[in-house]
PDB file of C-alpha atoms in Angstrom:
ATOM      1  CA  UNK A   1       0.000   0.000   0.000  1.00  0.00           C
ATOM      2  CA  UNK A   2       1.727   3.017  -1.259  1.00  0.00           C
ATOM      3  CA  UNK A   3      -1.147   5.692   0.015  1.00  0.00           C
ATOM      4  CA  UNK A   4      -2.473   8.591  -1.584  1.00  0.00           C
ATOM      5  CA  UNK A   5       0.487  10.762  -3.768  1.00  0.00           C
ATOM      6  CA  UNK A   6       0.296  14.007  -4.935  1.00  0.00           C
ATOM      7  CA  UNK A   7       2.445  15.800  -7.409  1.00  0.00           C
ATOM      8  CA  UNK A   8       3.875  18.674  -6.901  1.00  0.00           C
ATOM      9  CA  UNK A   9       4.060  19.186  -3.269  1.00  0.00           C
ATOM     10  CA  UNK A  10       5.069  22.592  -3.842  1.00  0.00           C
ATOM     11  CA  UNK A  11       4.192  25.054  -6.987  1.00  0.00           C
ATOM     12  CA  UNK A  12       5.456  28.877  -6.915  1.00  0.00           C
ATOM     13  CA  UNK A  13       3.390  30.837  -9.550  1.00  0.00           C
ATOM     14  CA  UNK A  14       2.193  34.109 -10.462  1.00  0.00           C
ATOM     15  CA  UNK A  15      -0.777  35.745 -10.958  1.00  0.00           C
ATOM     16  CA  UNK A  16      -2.786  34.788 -13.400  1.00  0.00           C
ATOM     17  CA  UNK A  17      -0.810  31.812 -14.918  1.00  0.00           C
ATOM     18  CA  UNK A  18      -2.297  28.477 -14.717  1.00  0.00           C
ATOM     19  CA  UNK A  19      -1.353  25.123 -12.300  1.00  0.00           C
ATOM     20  CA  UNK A  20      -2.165  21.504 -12.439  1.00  0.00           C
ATOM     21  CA  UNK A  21      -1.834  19.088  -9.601  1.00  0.00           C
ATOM     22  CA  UNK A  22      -2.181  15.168  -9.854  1.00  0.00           C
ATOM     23  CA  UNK A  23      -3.193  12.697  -6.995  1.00  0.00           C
ATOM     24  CA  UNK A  24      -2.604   9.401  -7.062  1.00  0.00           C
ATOM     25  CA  UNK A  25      -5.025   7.535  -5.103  1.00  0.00           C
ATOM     26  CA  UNK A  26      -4.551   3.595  -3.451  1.00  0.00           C
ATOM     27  CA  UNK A  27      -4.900   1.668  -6.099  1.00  0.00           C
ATOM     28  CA  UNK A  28      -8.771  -0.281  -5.444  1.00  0.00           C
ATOM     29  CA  UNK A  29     -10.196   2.895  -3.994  1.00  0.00           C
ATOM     30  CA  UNK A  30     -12.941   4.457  -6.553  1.00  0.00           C
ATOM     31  CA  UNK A  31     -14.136   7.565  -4.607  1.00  0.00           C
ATOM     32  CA  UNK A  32     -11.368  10.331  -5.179  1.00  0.00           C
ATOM     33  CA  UNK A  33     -11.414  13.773  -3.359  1.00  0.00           C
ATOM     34  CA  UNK A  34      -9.824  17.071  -3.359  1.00  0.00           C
ATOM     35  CA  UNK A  35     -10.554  19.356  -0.299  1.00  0.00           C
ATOM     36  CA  UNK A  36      -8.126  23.074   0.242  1.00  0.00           C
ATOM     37  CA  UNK A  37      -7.452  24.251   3.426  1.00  0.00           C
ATOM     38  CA  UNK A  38      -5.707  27.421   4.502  1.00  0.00           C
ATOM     39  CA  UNK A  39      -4.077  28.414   7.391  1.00  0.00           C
ATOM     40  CA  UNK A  40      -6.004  27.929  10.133  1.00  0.00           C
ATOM     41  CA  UNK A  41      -8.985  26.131   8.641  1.00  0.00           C
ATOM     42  CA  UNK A  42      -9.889  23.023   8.404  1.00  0.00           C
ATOM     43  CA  UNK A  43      -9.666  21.311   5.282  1.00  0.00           C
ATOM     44  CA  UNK A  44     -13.116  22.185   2.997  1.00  0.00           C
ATOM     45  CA  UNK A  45     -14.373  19.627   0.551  1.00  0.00           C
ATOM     46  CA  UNK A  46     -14.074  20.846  -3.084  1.00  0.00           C
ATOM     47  CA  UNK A  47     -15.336  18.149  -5.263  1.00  0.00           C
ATOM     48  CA  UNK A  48     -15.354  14.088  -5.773  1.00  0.00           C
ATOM     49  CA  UNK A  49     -15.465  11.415  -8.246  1.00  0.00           C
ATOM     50  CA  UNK A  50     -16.649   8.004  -7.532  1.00  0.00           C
ATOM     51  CA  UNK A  51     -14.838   6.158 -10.696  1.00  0.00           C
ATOM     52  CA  UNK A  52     -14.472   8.358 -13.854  1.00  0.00           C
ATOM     53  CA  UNK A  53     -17.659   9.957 -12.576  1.00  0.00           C
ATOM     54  CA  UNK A  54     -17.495  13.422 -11.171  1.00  0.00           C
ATOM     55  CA  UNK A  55     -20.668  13.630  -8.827  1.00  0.00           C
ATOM     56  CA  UNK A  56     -20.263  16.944  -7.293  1.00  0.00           C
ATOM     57  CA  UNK A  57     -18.765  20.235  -7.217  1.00  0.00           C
ATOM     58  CA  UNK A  58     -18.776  22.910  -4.073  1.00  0.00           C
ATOM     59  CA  UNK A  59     -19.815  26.355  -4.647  1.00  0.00           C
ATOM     60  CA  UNK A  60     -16.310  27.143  -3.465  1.00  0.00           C
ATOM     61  CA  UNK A  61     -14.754  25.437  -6.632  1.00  0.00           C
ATOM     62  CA  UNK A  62     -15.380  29.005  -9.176  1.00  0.00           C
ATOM     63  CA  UNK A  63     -15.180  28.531 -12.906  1.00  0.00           C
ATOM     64  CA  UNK A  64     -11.646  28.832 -13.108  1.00  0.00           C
ATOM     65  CA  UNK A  65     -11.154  25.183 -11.074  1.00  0.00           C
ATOM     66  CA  UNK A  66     -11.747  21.941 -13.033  1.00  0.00           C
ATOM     67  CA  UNK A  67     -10.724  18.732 -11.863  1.00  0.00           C
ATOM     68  CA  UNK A  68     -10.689  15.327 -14.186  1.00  0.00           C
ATOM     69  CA  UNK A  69     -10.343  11.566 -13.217  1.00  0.00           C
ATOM     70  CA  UNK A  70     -10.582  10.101 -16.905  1.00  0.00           C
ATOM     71  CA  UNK A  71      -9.600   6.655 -16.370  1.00  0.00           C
ATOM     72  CA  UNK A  72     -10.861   6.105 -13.038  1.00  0.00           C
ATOM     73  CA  UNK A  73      -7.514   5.993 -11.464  1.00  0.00           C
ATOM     74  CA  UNK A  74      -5.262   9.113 -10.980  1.00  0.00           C
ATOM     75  CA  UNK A  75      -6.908  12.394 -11.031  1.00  0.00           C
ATOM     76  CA  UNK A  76      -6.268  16.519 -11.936  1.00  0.00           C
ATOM     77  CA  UNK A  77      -6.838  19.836 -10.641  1.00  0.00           C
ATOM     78  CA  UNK A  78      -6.507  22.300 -12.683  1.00  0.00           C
ATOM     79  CA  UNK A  79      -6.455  26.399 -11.563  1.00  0.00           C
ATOM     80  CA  UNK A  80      -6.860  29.035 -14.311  1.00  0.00           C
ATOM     81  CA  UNK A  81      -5.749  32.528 -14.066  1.00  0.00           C
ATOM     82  CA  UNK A  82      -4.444  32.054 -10.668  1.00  0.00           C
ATOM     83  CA  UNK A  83      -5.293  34.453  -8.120  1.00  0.00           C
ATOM     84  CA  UNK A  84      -3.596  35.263  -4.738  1.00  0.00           C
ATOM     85  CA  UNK A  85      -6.640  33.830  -2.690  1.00  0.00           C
ATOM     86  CA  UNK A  86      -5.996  30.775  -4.206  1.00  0.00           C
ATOM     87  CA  UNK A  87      -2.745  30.175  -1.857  1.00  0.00           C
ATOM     88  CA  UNK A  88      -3.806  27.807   0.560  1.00  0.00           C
ATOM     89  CA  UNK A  89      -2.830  23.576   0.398  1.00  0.00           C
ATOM     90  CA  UNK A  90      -4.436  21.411  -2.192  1.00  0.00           C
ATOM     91  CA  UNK A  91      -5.623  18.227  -0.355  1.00  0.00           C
ATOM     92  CA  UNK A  92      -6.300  15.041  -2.400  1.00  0.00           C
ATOM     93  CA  UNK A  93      -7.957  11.909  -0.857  1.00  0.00           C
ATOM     94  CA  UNK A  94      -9.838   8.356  -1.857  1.00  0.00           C
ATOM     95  CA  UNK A  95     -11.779   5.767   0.403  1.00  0.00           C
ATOM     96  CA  UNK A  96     -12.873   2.401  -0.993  1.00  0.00           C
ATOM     97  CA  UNK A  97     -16.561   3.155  -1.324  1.00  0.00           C
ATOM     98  CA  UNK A  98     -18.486   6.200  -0.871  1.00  0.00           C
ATOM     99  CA  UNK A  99     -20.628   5.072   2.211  1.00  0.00           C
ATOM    100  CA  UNK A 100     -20.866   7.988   5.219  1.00  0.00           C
ATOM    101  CA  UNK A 101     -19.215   6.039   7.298  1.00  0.00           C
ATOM    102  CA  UNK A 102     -15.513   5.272   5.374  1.00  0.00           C
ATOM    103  CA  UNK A 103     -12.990   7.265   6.091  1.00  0.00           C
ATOM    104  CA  UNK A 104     -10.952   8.373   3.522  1.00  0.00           C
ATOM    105  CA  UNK A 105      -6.879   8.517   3.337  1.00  0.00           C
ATOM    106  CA  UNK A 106      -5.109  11.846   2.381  1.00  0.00           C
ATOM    107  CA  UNK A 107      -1.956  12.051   0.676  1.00  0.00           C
ATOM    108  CA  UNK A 108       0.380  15.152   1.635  1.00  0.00           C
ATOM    109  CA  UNK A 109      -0.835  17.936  -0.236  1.00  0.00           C
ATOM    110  CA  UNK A 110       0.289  20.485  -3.053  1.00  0.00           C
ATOM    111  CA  UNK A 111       1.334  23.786  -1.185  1.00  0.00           C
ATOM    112  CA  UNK A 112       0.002  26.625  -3.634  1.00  0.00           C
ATOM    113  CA  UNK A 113       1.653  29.936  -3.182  1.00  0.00           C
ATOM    114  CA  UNK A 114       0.499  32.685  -5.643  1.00  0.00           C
ATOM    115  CA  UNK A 115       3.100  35.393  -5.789  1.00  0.00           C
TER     116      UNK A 115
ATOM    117  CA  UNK B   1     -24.097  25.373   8.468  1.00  0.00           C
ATOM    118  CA  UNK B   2     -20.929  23.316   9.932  1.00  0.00           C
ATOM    119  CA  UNK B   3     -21.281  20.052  10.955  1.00  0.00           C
ATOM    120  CA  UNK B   4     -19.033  19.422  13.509  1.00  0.00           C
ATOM    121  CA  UNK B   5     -18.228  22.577  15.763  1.00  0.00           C
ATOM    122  CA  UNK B   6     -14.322  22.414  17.947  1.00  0.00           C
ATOM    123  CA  UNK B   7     -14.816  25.348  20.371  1.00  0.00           C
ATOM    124  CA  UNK B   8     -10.923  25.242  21.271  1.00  0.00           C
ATOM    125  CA  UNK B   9      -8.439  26.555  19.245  1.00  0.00           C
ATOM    126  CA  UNK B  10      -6.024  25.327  20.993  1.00  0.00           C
ATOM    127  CA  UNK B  11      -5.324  22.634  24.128  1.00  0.00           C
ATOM    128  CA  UNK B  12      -1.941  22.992  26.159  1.00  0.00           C
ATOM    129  CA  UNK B  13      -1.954  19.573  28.656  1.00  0.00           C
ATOM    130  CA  UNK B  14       1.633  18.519  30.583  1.00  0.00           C
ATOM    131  CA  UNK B  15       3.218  15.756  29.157  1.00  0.00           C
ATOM    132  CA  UNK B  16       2.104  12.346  31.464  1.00  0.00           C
ATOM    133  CA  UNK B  17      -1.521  14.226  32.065  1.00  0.00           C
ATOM    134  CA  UNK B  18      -5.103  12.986  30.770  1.00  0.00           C
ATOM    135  CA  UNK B  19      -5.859  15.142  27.480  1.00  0.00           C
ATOM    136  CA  UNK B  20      -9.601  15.801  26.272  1.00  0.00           C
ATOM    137  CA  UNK B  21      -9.979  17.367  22.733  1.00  0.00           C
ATOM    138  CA  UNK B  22     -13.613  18.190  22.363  1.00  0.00           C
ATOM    139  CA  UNK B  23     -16.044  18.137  19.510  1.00  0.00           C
ATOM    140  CA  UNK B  24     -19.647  18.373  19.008  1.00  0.00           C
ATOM    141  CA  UNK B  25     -21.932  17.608  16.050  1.00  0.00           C
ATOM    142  CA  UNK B  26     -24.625  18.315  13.887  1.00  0.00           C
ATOM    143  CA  UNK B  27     -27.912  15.602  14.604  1.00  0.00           C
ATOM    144  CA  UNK B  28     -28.751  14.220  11.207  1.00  0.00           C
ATOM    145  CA  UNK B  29     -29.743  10.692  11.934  1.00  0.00           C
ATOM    146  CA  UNK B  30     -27.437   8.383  12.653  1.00  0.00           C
ATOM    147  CA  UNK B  31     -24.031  10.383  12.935  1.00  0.00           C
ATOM    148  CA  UNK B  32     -20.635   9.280  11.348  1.00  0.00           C
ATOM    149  CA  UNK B  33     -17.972  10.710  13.070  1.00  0.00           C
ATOM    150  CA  UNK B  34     -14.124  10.610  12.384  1.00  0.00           C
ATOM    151  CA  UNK B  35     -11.015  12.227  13.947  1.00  0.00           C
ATOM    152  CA  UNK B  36      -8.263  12.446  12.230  1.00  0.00           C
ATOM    153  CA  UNK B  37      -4.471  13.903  13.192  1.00  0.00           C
ATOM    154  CA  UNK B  38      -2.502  16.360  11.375  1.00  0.00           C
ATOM    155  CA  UNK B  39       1.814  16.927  12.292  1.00  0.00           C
ATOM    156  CA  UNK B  40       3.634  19.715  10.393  1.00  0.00           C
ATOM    157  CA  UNK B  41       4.298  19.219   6.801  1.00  0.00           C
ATOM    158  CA  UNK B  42       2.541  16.175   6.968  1.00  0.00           C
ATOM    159  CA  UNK B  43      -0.855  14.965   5.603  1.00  0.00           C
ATOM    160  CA  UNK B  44      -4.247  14.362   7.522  1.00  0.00           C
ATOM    161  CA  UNK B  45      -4.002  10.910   9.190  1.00  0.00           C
ATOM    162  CA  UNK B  46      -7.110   9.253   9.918  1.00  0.00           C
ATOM    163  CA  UNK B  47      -7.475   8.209  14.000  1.00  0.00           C
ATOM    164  CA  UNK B  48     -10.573   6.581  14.496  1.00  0.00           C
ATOM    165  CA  UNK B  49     -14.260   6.689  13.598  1.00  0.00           C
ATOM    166  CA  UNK B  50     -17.903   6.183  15.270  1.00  0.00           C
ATOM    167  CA  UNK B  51     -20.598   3.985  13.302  1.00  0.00           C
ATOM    168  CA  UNK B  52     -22.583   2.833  15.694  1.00  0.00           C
ATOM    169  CA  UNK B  53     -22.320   0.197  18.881  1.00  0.00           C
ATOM    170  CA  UNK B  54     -19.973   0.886  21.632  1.00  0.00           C
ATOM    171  CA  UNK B  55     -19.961   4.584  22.669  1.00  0.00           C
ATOM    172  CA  UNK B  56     -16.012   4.090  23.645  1.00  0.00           C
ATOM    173  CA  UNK B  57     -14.112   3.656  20.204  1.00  0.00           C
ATOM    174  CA  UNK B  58     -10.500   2.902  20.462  1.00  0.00           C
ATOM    175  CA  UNK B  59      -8.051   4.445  17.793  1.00  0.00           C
ATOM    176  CA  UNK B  60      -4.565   4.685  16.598  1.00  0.00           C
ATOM    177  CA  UNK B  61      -1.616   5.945  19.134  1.00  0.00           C
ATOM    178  CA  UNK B  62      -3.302   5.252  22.022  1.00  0.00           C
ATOM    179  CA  UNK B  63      -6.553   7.678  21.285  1.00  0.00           C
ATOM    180  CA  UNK B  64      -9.890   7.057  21.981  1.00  0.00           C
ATOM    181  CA  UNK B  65     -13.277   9.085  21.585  1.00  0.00           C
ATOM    182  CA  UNK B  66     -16.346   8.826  23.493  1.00  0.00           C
ATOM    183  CA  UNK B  67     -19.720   9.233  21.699  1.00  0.00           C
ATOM    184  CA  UNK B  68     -22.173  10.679  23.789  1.00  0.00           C
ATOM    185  CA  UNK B  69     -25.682  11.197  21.752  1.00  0.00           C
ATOM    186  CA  UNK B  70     -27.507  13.558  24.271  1.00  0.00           C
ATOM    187  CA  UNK B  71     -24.671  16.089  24.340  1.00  0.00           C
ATOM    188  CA  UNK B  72     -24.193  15.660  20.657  1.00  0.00           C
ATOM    189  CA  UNK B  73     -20.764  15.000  21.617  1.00  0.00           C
ATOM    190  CA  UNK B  74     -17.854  12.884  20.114  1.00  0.00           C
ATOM    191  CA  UNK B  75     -14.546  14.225  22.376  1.00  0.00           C
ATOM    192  CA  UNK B  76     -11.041  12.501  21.749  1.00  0.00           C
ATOM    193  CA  UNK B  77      -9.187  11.278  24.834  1.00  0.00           C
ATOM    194  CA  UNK B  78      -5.965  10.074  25.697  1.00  0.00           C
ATOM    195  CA  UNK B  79      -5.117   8.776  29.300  1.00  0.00           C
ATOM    196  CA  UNK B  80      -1.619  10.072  29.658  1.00  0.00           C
ATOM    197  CA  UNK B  81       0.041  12.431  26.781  1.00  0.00           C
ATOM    198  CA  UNK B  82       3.138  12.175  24.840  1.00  0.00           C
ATOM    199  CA  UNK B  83       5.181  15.480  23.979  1.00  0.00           C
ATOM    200  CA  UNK B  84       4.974  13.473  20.195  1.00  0.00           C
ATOM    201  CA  UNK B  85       0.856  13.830  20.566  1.00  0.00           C
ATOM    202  CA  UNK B  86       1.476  17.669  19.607  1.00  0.00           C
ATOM    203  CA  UNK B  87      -0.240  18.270  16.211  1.00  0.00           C
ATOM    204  CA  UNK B  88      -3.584  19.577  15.369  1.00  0.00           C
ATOM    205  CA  UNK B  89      -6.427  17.792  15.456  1.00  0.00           C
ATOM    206  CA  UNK B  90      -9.616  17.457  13.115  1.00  0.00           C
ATOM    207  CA  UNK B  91     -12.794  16.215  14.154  1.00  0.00           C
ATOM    208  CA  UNK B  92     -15.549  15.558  11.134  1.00  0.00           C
ATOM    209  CA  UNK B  93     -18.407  13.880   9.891  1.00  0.00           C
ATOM    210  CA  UNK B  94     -19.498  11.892   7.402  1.00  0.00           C
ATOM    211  CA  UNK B  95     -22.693  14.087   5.260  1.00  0.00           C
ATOM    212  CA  UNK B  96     -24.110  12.705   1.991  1.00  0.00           C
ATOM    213  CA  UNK B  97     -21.395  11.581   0.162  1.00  0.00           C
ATOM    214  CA  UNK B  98     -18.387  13.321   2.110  1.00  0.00           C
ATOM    215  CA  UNK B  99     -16.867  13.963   5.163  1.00  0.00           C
ATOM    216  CA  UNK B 100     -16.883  17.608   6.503  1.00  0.00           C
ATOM    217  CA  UNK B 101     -14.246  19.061   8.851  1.00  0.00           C
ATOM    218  CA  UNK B 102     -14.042  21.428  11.696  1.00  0.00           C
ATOM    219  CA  UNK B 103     -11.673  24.270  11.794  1.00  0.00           C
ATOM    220  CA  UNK B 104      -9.319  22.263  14.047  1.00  0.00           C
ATOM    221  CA  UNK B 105      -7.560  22.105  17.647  1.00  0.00           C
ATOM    222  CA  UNK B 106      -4.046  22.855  18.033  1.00  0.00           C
ATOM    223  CA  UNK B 107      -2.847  19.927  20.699  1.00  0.00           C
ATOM    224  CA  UNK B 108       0.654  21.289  22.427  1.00  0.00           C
ATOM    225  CA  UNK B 109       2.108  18.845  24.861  1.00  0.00           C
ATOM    226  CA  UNK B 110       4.622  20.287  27.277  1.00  0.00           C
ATOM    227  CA  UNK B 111       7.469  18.214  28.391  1.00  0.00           C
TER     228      UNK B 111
END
């Protein structure tokens, strides 16, 4: 069991450029999630896939977030015209079913600084 | 509105003392309720979790959390603290089809 990877742990960008992160989840898990969470905060759900099969999106995720899982397996975040409020750490996690009561494993996050 | 609420920002308990991290949550049926454990540059690590059954529910390191349905209450415990038990904490609960965090308690364990 090699957990939950994300790539990059760290991205450094400027304003208005564009980032993609990638999560690996472990390997028979089908529900994928990303949450963010800023300094502070707890970490606050952004959207999930069960499968290839995105099944919802918070209000927090604007237009300029998309996220992808097109083969079911390892998934994307993508951030358009980045903005400095979009700093904060870019959490990725899966669980083997979707069921309220499985917990789901995080890998260690992509720290997003917008400069 | 949040479903699990951690009214301490942060919890300072001796090392060797009993240490109580407390959480409270939303009623919504039958609650699902997780803790999980967060140490600098590290990711969240899950603790332990309440489905239903015993109201004592025994975790990782030592933890465990007591369920307590007429307080809406689901506090973490630990009978005698390690300096290493210093991280911040994260209760949540399970809602449709995702769990939902609170904001967090900062555990520091002094030696």
């Amino acid at each position: 069991d090699t957990g939950v990877s994300q790539d990059p742990r760290h991205k450094i960008t400027k304003r208005g450029q564009n980032v993609t992160f990638r999560c690996d989840p472990i390997s028979e898990h089908n529900r994928l999630y990303w949450y963010r969470q800023t300094l502070g905060q707890g970490p606050e759900f952004l959207t999930y896939f069960q499968n290839e099969a995105q099944l919802e999106k918070s209000r927090l995720l604007s237009d300029r977030f998309s996220a992808e899982r097109p083969k079911g397996s390892f998934s994307t975040l993508e951030i358009q015209r980045t903005e400095q409020g979009d700093s904060a750490m870019y959490l990725c996690a899966s669980s083997q079913d979707g069921r309220r009561n499985t917990e789901a494993f995080f890998g260690q996050g992509t720290r997003l600084t917008v400069v | 509105a949040q479903s699990v609420a951690q009214p301490e920002d942060q919890v300072n308990v001796a090392e060797g003392n009993p240490l109580t991290v407390k959480c409270t949550y939303s009623v919504s049926g039958n609650p699902y309720l997780f803790w999980y454990v967060q140490y600098p540059n590290r990711g969240l690590q899950f603790l332990l979790k309440y489905i239903t059954g015993d109201n004592l529910v025994k975790g990782s390191y030592g933890f465990e959390a007591e369920f307590n349905k007429s307080q809406t209450s689901f506090h973490l415990k630990k009978p005698s603290a390690l300096v290493s038990d210093s991280a911040l904490y994260f209760c949540a609960q399970g809602k449709d089809d995702k769990i939902i965090f609170g904001k967090g308690t900062r555990l520091h364990i002094l030696p």
